[in-house]
Amino acid sequence: MREYFQRDNFTLYNGDCIKVLQELPKNSIDMIFADPPYFLSNGSFTCHSGKRVSVKKGDWDIGQCSAVKNLGFHVGWLKECKRVLKDNGTIWVSGTYHSIYQCGVALEMNGYHFLNDITWFKPNAAPNLSCRFFTSKP
Ligand SMILES: C[S@@+](CC[C@H](N)C(=O)[O-])C[C@H]1O[C@@H](n2cnc3c(N)ncnc32)[C@H](O)[C@@H]1O
């Protein structure tokens, strides 16, 4: 596994998270923070600088055309995280309401124990253009 950046006791790897995690020894990590794809790039739209624009963050955000397959992605990377985490290690996973429930199911399927559910209050969230539902603030 090639290092992308290294200084003192900090090492950054750039690659598919599952492959990178598989290279790490088991029970070796104290804490993981992950911000996995929200799978929002599905042809819908959002508001950027007051204008309606399409959501297209990148191919990695398109998702796999099925909720079950997206769930499988989350189960897969969380399984590798579980292998490398120490028994007293901890994992933080961030997401939007589009993705976080699937991450929750995937955490449960992998046998994680939930400690906290933290909601970030974001006063400058994108406005609700359609006015057909409550405006999202997390
Ligand atoms: C929600 S974004 C995280 C953005 C990040 N928090 C930031 O501020 O730049 C999800 C990220 O996961 C990366 N990603 C998607 N699939 C991946 C994979 N299989 N392995 C590693 N990274 C992946 C994407 O490139 C993207 O940068």
Short mmCIF file of N, CA and C and ligand atoms in Angstrom, two decimals:
data_model
loop_
_atom_site.label_atom_id
_atom_site.label_comp_id
_atom_site.label_asym_id
_atom_site.label_seq_id
_atom_site.Cartn_x
_atom_site.Cartn_y
_atom_site.Cartn_z
N MET A 1 0.86 -1.18 0.00
CA MET A 1 0.00 0.00 0.00
C MET A 1 0.90 1.24 0.00
N ARG A 2 0.70 2.14 -0.97
CA ARG A 2 1.56 3.30 -1.09
C ARG A 2 1.03 4.46 -0.25
N GLU A 3 1.96 5.10 0.47
CA GLU A 3 1.55 6.26 1.25
C GLU A 3 1.36 7.46 0.33
N TYR A 4 0.29 8.23 0.55
CA TYR A 4 0.02 9.42 -0.24
C TYR A 4 0.74 10.61 0.38
N PHE A 5 0.81 10.60 1.71
CA PHE A 5 1.47 11.68 2.46
C PHE A 5 1.91 11.12 3.80
N GLN A 6 3.10 11.52 4.23
CA GLN A 6 3.57 11.03 5.52
C GLN A 6 4.39 12.11 6.21
N ARG A 7 4.08 12.37 7.47
CA ARG A 7 4.90 13.28 8.27
C ARG A 7 4.78 12.88 9.74
N ASP A 8 5.93 12.82 10.41
CA ASP A 8 5.98 12.40 11.82
C ASP A 8 5.17 11.09 11.99
N ASN A 9 4.18 11.11 12.88
CA ASN A 9 3.41 9.88 13.07
C ASN A 9 2.05 9.93 12.37
N PHE A 10 1.96 10.75 11.30
CA PHE A 10 0.72 10.86 10.52
C PHE A 10 0.93 10.29 9.12
N THR A 11 0.06 9.38 8.70
CA THR A 11 0.15 8.80 7.35
C THR A 11 -1.20 8.87 6.68
N LEU A 12 -1.21 9.37 5.43
CA LEU A 12 -2.45 9.47 4.66
C LEU A 12 -2.37 8.51 3.48
N TYR A 13 -3.41 7.68 3.31
CA TYR A 13 -3.51 6.78 2.17
C TYR A 13 -4.65 7.25 1.28
N ASN A 14 -4.50 7.09 -0.02
CA ASN A 14 -5.55 7.46 -0.96
C ASN A 14 -5.90 6.23 -1.79
N GLY A 15 -7.10 5.71 -1.58
CA GLY A 15 -7.49 4.52 -2.34
C GLY A 15 -8.87 4.06 -1.92
N ASP A 16 -9.29 2.95 -2.49
CA ASP A 16 -10.57 2.38 -2.10
C ASP A 16 -10.50 1.99 -0.63
N CYS A 17 -11.46 2.49 0.15
CA CYS A 17 -11.36 2.32 1.60
C CYS A 17 -11.31 0.85 2.00
N ILE A 18 -12.02 -0.01 1.29
CA ILE A 18 -12.03 -1.42 1.69
C ILE A 18 -10.65 -2.03 1.47
N LYS A 19 -10.04 -1.70 0.32
CA LYS A 19 -8.69 -2.25 0.05
C LYS A 19 -7.67 -1.72 1.05
N VAL A 20 -7.76 -0.42 1.35
CA VAL A 20 -6.81 0.17 2.30
C VAL A 20 -6.99 -0.45 3.68
N LEU A 21 -8.24 -0.58 4.10
CA LEU A 21 -8.50 -1.15 5.43
C LEU A 21 -7.99 -2.60 5.52
N GLN A 22 -8.12 -3.34 4.41
CA GLN A 22 -7.69 -4.75 4.43
C GLN A 22 -6.18 -4.89 4.62
N GLU A 23 -5.45 -3.81 4.33
CA GLU A 23 -3.99 -3.84 4.50
C GLU A 23 -3.58 -3.57 5.95
N LEU A 24 -4.50 -3.06 6.74
CA LEU A 24 -4.15 -2.69 8.12
C LEU A 24 -4.33 -3.89 9.05
N PRO A 25 -3.49 -4.01 10.09
CA PRO A 25 -3.63 -5.12 11.02
C PRO A 25 -4.93 -5.04 11.82
N LYS A 26 -5.47 -6.20 12.17
CA LYS A 26 -6.70 -6.19 12.95
C LYS A 26 -6.44 -5.66 14.36
N ASN A 27 -7.47 -5.16 15.01
CA ASN A 27 -7.38 -4.61 16.38
C ASN A 27 -6.25 -3.60 16.54
N SER A 28 -6.08 -2.70 15.58
CA SER A 28 -4.95 -1.78 15.65
C SER A 28 -5.37 -0.31 15.70
N ILE A 29 -6.65 -0.02 15.55
CA ILE A 29 -7.09 1.38 15.41
C ILE A 29 -7.93 1.80 16.61
N ASP A 30 -7.62 3.00 17.15
CA ASP A 30 -8.36 3.51 18.31
C ASP A 30 -9.67 4.18 17.90
N MET A 31 -9.62 4.97 16.81
CA MET A 31 -10.80 5.76 16.45
C MET A 31 -10.90 5.93 14.93
N ILE A 32 -12.10 5.76 14.42
CA ILE A 32 -12.36 5.98 12.99
C ILE A 32 -13.41 7.08 12.87
N PHE A 33 -13.15 8.05 11.98
CA PHE A 33 -14.20 9.01 11.61
C PHE A 33 -14.45 8.83 10.13
N ALA A 34 -15.70 8.58 9.75
CA ALA A 34 -16.01 8.33 8.34
C ALA A 34 -17.16 9.22 7.89
N ASP A 35 -17.03 9.72 6.66
CA ASP A 35 -18.10 10.51 6.05
C ASP A 35 -18.40 9.86 4.70
N PRO A 36 -19.09 8.72 4.70
CA PRO A 36 -19.30 7.96 3.46
C PRO A 36 -20.27 8.67 2.52
N PRO A 37 -20.32 8.24 1.25
CA PRO A 37 -21.24 8.88 0.29
C PRO A 37 -22.68 8.86 0.77
N TYR A 38 -23.40 9.95 0.41
CA TYR A 38 -24.82 10.03 0.78
C TYR A 38 -25.71 9.47 -0.34
N PHE A 39 -25.11 9.18 -1.48
CA PHE A 39 -25.83 8.67 -2.66
C PHE A 39 -26.98 9.60 -3.05
N LEU A 40 -26.61 10.87 -3.22
CA LEU A 40 -27.61 11.89 -3.56
C LEU A 40 -27.65 12.25 -5.05
N SER A 41 -26.60 11.82 -5.78
CA SER A 41 -26.50 12.23 -7.19
C SER A 41 -27.36 11.32 -8.06
N ASN A 42 -28.65 11.50 -7.93
CA ASN A 42 -29.59 10.59 -8.61
C ASN A 42 -30.52 11.36 -9.55
N GLY A 43 -30.05 12.51 -10.04
CA GLY A 43 -30.87 13.29 -10.97
C GLY A 43 -31.74 14.33 -10.28
N SER A 44 -31.68 14.41 -8.97
CA SER A 44 -32.49 15.41 -8.28
C SER A 44 -31.76 16.76 -8.28
N PHE A 45 -32.33 17.74 -7.62
CA PHE A 45 -31.75 19.09 -7.67
C PHE A 45 -31.63 19.67 -6.28
N THR A 46 -30.81 20.73 -6.18
CA THR A 46 -30.63 21.44 -4.93
C THR A 46 -30.52 22.94 -5.23
N CYS A 47 -30.26 23.73 -4.21
CA CYS A 47 -30.15 25.17 -4.39
C CYS A 47 -28.71 25.59 -4.14
N HIS A 48 -28.09 26.26 -5.12
CA HIS A 48 -26.72 26.74 -4.98
C HIS A 48 -26.69 28.22 -5.37
N SER A 49 -26.27 29.11 -4.44
CA SER A 49 -26.25 30.55 -4.68
C SER A 49 -27.60 31.06 -5.17
N GLY A 50 -28.67 30.55 -4.57
CA GLY A 50 -30.00 31.02 -4.92
C GLY A 50 -30.56 30.43 -6.21
N LYS A 51 -29.80 29.52 -6.85
CA LYS A 51 -30.27 28.95 -8.12
C LYS A 51 -30.50 27.46 -7.99
N ARG A 52 -31.47 26.96 -8.77
CA ARG A 52 -31.75 25.52 -8.80
C ARG A 52 -30.70 24.84 -9.69
N VAL A 53 -29.96 23.92 -9.09
CA VAL A 53 -28.91 23.20 -9.85
C VAL A 53 -29.06 21.70 -9.60
N SER A 54 -28.57 20.93 -10.56
CA SER A 54 -28.65 19.47 -10.43
C SER A 54 -27.63 18.99 -9.40
N VAL A 55 -27.96 17.93 -8.70
CA VAL A 55 -27.03 17.34 -7.74
C VAL A 55 -26.17 16.33 -8.49
N LYS A 56 -24.88 16.63 -8.66
CA LYS A 56 -23.99 15.66 -9.30
C LYS A 56 -22.62 15.87 -8.68
N LYS A 57 -22.40 15.18 -7.58
CA LYS A 57 -21.13 15.36 -6.86
C LYS A 57 -20.02 14.56 -7.51
N GLY A 58 -20.35 13.45 -8.12
CA GLY A 58 -19.36 12.57 -8.75
C GLY A 58 -19.93 11.18 -8.89
N ASP A 59 -19.25 10.36 -9.68
CA ASP A 59 -19.75 9.00 -9.89
C ASP A 59 -19.88 8.23 -8.58
N TRP A 60 -18.97 8.55 -7.61
CA TRP A 60 -18.99 7.85 -6.34
C TRP A 60 -20.27 8.11 -5.56
N ASP A 61 -21.03 9.17 -5.93
CA ASP A 61 -22.22 9.54 -5.18
C ASP A 61 -23.51 9.09 -5.86
N ILE A 62 -23.38 8.39 -6.99
CA ILE A 62 -24.58 8.01 -7.74
C ILE A 62 -25.34 6.89 -7.03
N GLY A 63 -24.63 6.05 -6.35
CA GLY A 63 -25.31 4.93 -5.70
C GLY A 63 -25.44 3.76 -6.66
N GLN A 64 -26.06 2.71 -6.19
CA GLN A 64 -26.04 1.48 -6.96
C GLN A 64 -27.43 1.05 -7.38
N CYS A 65 -28.29 2.07 -7.62
CA CYS A 65 -29.62 1.85 -8.19
C CYS A 65 -30.53 0.99 -7.33
N SER A 66 -30.12 0.67 -6.15
CA SER A 66 -31.03 -0.08 -5.28
C SER A 66 -30.64 0.16 -3.84
N ALA A 67 -31.65 0.30 -2.99
CA ALA A 67 -31.39 0.54 -1.57
C ALA A 67 -30.62 -0.64 -0.97
N VAL A 68 -30.93 -1.84 -1.44
CA VAL A 68 -30.25 -3.03 -0.89
C VAL A 68 -28.77 -3.00 -1.25
N LYS A 69 -28.45 -2.58 -2.49
CA LYS A 69 -27.04 -2.51 -2.89
C LYS A 69 -26.31 -1.41 -2.14
N ASN A 70 -26.97 -0.26 -1.95
CA ASN A 70 -26.34 0.81 -1.18
C ASN A 70 -26.08 0.34 0.26
N LEU A 71 -27.05 -0.38 0.80
CA LEU A 71 -26.86 -0.93 2.15
C LEU A 71 -25.67 -1.88 2.16
N GLY A 72 -25.53 -2.68 1.10
CA GLY A 72 -24.41 -3.62 1.00
C GLY A 72 -23.07 -2.90 1.01
N PHE A 73 -23.01 -1.73 0.36
CA PHE A 73 -21.78 -0.93 0.38
C PHE A 73 -21.43 -0.55 1.81
N HIS A 74 -22.43 -0.05 2.56
CA HIS A 74 -22.17 0.37 3.94
C HIS A 74 -21.81 -0.82 4.83
N VAL A 75 -22.48 -1.94 4.62
CA VAL A 75 -22.14 -3.14 5.41
C VAL A 75 -20.67 -3.52 5.15
N GLY A 76 -20.25 -3.42 3.88
CA GLY A 76 -18.90 -3.85 3.50
C GLY A 76 -17.80 -3.02 4.16
N TRP A 77 -17.90 -1.70 4.06
CA TRP A 77 -16.79 -0.90 4.62
C TRP A 77 -16.83 -0.90 6.15
N LEU A 78 -18.06 -1.00 6.72
CA LEU A 78 -18.13 -1.03 8.18
C LEU A 78 -17.62 -2.36 8.74
N LYS A 79 -17.71 -3.42 7.94
CA LYS A 79 -17.15 -4.72 8.36
C LYS A 79 -15.63 -4.62 8.46
N GLU A 80 -15.02 -3.96 7.47
CA GLU A 80 -13.55 -3.81 7.51
C GLU A 80 -13.13 -2.90 8.66
N CYS A 81 -13.94 -1.87 8.93
CA CYS A 81 -13.63 -0.98 10.07
C CYS A 81 -13.66 -1.78 11.37
N LYS A 82 -14.65 -2.65 11.48
CA LYS A 82 -14.80 -3.44 12.70
C LYS A 82 -13.58 -4.34 12.92
N ARG A 83 -13.05 -4.88 11.83
CA ARG A 83 -11.88 -5.77 11.93
C ARG A 83 -10.66 -5.02 12.46
N VAL A 84 -10.46 -3.78 12.01
CA VAL A 84 -9.25 -3.06 12.40
C VAL A 84 -9.39 -2.31 13.73
N LEU A 85 -10.64 -2.07 14.16
CA LEU A 85 -10.83 -1.34 15.42
C LEU A 85 -10.40 -2.19 16.62
N LYS A 86 -9.78 -1.55 17.59
CA LYS A 86 -9.49 -2.23 18.85
C LYS A 86 -10.81 -2.53 19.57
N ASP A 87 -10.78 -3.47 20.51
CA ASP A 87 -11.99 -3.84 21.23
C ASP A 87 -12.60 -2.63 21.96
N ASN A 88 -11.73 -1.71 22.42
CA ASN A 88 -12.23 -0.51 23.09
C ASN A 88 -12.18 0.71 22.15
N GLY A 89 -12.12 0.44 20.85
CA GLY A 89 -12.07 1.53 19.87
C GLY A 89 -13.46 2.11 19.63
N THR A 90 -13.49 3.21 18.87
CA THR A 90 -14.77 3.87 18.60
C THR A 90 -14.82 4.33 17.15
N ILE A 91 -16.03 4.41 16.62
CA ILE A 91 -16.22 4.88 15.25
C ILE A 91 -17.28 5.96 15.22
N TRP A 92 -17.01 7.00 14.45
CA TRP A 92 -17.98 8.08 14.23
C TRP A 92 -18.34 8.03 12.74
N VAL A 93 -19.64 8.05 12.44
CA VAL A 93 -20.09 8.02 11.05
C VAL A 93 -20.99 9.22 10.82
N SER A 94 -20.69 10.03 9.81
CA SER A 94 -21.57 11.17 9.55
C SER A 94 -22.37 10.91 8.27
N GLY A 95 -23.50 11.57 8.16
CA GLY A 95 -24.35 11.38 6.99
C GLY A 95 -25.49 12.37 6.99
N THR A 96 -26.31 12.30 5.96
CA THR A 96 -27.54 13.09 5.91
C THR A 96 -28.70 12.13 6.16
N TYR A 97 -29.90 12.68 6.21
CA TYR A 97 -31.04 11.78 6.45
C TYR A 97 -31.24 10.82 5.28
N HIS A 98 -30.59 11.08 4.13
CA HIS A 98 -30.69 10.16 2.99
C HIS A 98 -29.88 8.89 3.23
N SER A 99 -28.85 8.98 4.05
CA SER A 99 -27.92 7.86 4.16
C SER A 99 -27.75 7.32 5.58
N ILE A 100 -28.03 8.15 6.57
CA ILE A 100 -27.60 7.78 7.93
C ILE A 100 -28.38 6.59 8.48
N TYR A 101 -29.63 6.41 8.00
CA TYR A 101 -30.39 5.26 8.53
C TYR A 101 -29.82 3.96 7.98
N GLN A 102 -29.38 3.98 6.72
CA GLN A 102 -28.73 2.78 6.18
C GLN A 102 -27.43 2.50 6.91
N CYS A 103 -26.68 3.57 7.21
CA CYS A 103 -25.45 3.36 7.99
C CYS A 103 -25.79 2.75 9.35
N GLY A 104 -26.90 3.21 9.95
CA GLY A 104 -27.30 2.66 11.25
C GLY A 104 -27.60 1.17 11.16
N VAL A 105 -28.34 0.78 10.12
CA VAL A 105 -28.65 -0.66 9.94
C VAL A 105 -27.35 -1.43 9.72
N ALA A 106 -26.46 -0.86 8.90
CA ALA A 106 -25.19 -1.55 8.60
C ALA A 106 -24.32 -1.67 9.86
N LEU A 107 -24.36 -0.65 10.71
CA LEU A 107 -23.62 -0.74 11.98
C LEU A 107 -24.18 -1.88 12.83
N GLU A 108 -25.50 -1.92 12.88
CA GLU A 108 -26.15 -2.96 13.68
C GLU A 108 -25.84 -4.35 13.13
N MET A 109 -25.88 -4.49 11.80
CA MET A 109 -25.61 -5.80 11.18
C MET A 109 -24.19 -6.26 11.47
N ASN A 110 -23.29 -5.30 11.67
CA ASN A 110 -21.90 -5.65 11.96
C ASN A 110 -21.61 -5.79 13.45
N GLY A 111 -22.64 -5.66 14.27
CA GLY A 111 -22.46 -5.90 15.70
C GLY A 111 -21.89 -4.75 16.50
N TYR A 112 -21.97 -3.53 15.94
CA TYR A 112 -21.51 -2.38 16.72
C TYR A 112 -22.51 -2.06 17.83
N HIS A 113 -22.01 -1.41 18.86
CA HIS A 113 -22.85 -0.97 19.98
C HIS A 113 -23.00 0.55 19.88
N PHE A 114 -24.24 1.03 19.80
CA PHE A 114 -24.48 2.48 19.66
C PHE A 114 -24.32 3.19 21.00
N LEU A 115 -23.57 4.29 20.98
CA LEU A 115 -23.44 5.10 22.19
C LEU A 115 -24.21 6.42 22.06
N ASN A 116 -24.09 7.06 20.90
CA ASN A 116 -24.70 8.38 20.74
C ASN A 116 -25.23 8.59 19.33
N ASP A 117 -26.19 9.50 19.25
CA ASP A 117 -26.75 9.93 17.97
C ASP A 117 -26.70 11.46 18.04
N ILE A 118 -25.85 12.07 17.25
CA ILE A 118 -25.62 13.52 17.37
C ILE A 118 -26.20 14.22 16.15
N THR A 119 -27.00 15.23 16.36
CA THR A 119 -27.57 15.99 15.25
C THR A 119 -26.93 17.37 15.18
N TRP A 120 -26.42 17.70 14.01
CA TRP A 120 -25.77 19.00 13.80
C TRP A 120 -26.84 19.98 13.32
N PHE A 121 -27.04 21.05 14.07
CA PHE A 121 -27.99 22.08 13.67
C PHE A 121 -27.28 23.04 12.72
N LYS A 122 -27.76 23.08 11.48
CA LYS A 122 -27.09 23.86 10.45
C LYS A 122 -28.02 24.97 9.98
N PRO A 123 -27.91 26.18 10.53
CA PRO A 123 -28.87 27.24 10.21
C PRO A 123 -28.83 27.69 8.75
N ASN A 124 -27.72 27.41 8.03
CA ASN A 124 -27.64 27.87 6.64
C ASN A 124 -27.86 26.73 5.65
N ALA A 125 -28.68 25.74 6.05
CA ALA A 125 -28.95 24.62 5.14
C ALA A 125 -29.66 25.11 3.89
N ALA A 126 -29.59 24.29 2.83
CA ALA A 126 -30.23 24.66 1.56
C ALA A 126 -31.73 24.85 1.77
N PRO A 127 -32.32 25.89 1.12
CA PRO A 127 -33.76 26.11 1.28
C PRO A 127 -34.57 25.00 0.60
N ASN A 128 -35.82 24.91 1.01
CA ASN A 128 -36.73 23.90 0.47
C ASN A 128 -37.41 24.48 -0.77
N LEU A 129 -36.92 24.13 -1.95
CA LEU A 129 -37.41 24.76 -3.18
C LEU A 129 -38.83 24.33 -3.53
N SER A 130 -39.18 23.10 -3.26
CA SER A 130 -40.50 22.61 -3.70
C SER A 130 -41.61 23.04 -2.75
N CYS A 131 -41.26 23.38 -1.51
CA CYS A 131 -42.24 23.78 -0.48
C CYS A 131 -43.29 22.69 -0.27
N ARG A 132 -42.94 21.44 -0.49
CA ARG A 132 -43.89 20.35 -0.30
C ARG A 132 -43.61 19.53 0.96
N PHE A 133 -42.51 19.90 1.66
CA PHE A 133 -42.19 19.18 2.90
C PHE A 133 -41.39 20.10 3.81
N PHE A 134 -41.15 19.64 5.04
CA PHE A 134 -40.40 20.46 5.99
C PHE A 134 -38.99 20.70 5.46
N THR A 135 -38.43 21.85 5.77
CA THR A 135 -37.07 22.17 5.34
C THR A 135 -36.08 21.40 6.19
N SER A 136 -35.10 20.78 5.52
CA SER A 136 -34.10 19.99 6.22
C SER A 136 -33.07 20.90 6.88
N LYS A 137 -32.74 20.65 8.12
CA LYS A 137 -31.72 21.46 8.79
C LYS A 137 -30.50 20.67 9.26
N PRO A 138 -30.54 19.31 9.29
CA PRO A 138 -29.33 18.64 9.77
C PRO A 138 -28.23 18.68 8.73
C1 LIG B 1 -19.70 12.65 1.66
S1 LIG B 1 -18.14 12.76 0.84
C2 LIG B 1 -17.04 13.18 2.14
C3 LIG B 1 -16.55 14.57 1.99
C4 LIG B 1 -15.52 14.96 3.05
N1 LIG B 1 -16.10 14.94 4.38
C5 LIG B 1 -14.97 16.31 2.75
O1 LIG B 1 -15.24 17.26 3.47
O2 LIG B 1 -14.28 16.44 1.73
C6 LIG B 1 -17.75 11.06 0.56
C7 LIG B 1 -16.30 10.83 0.10
O3 LIG B 1 -16.09 9.41 0.01
C8 LIG B 1 -15.21 9.16 -1.06
N2 LIG B 1 -15.41 7.74 -1.46
C9 LIG B 1 -16.47 7.21 -2.12
N3 LIG B 1 -16.33 5.89 -2.27
C10 LIG B 1 -15.14 5.57 -1.68
C11 LIG B 1 -14.42 4.36 -1.50
N4 LIG B 1 -14.90 3.18 -1.95
N5 LIG B 1 -13.23 4.39 -0.84
C12 LIG B 1 -12.75 5.57 -0.37
N6 LIG B 1 -13.38 6.76 -0.49
C13 LIG B 1 -14.55 6.75 -1.16
C14 LIG B 1 -15.58 10.18 -2.13
O4 LIG B 1 -14.51 10.44 -2.99
C15 LIG B 1 -15.95 11.40 -1.27
O5 LIG B 1 -14.84 12.23 -1.13
#
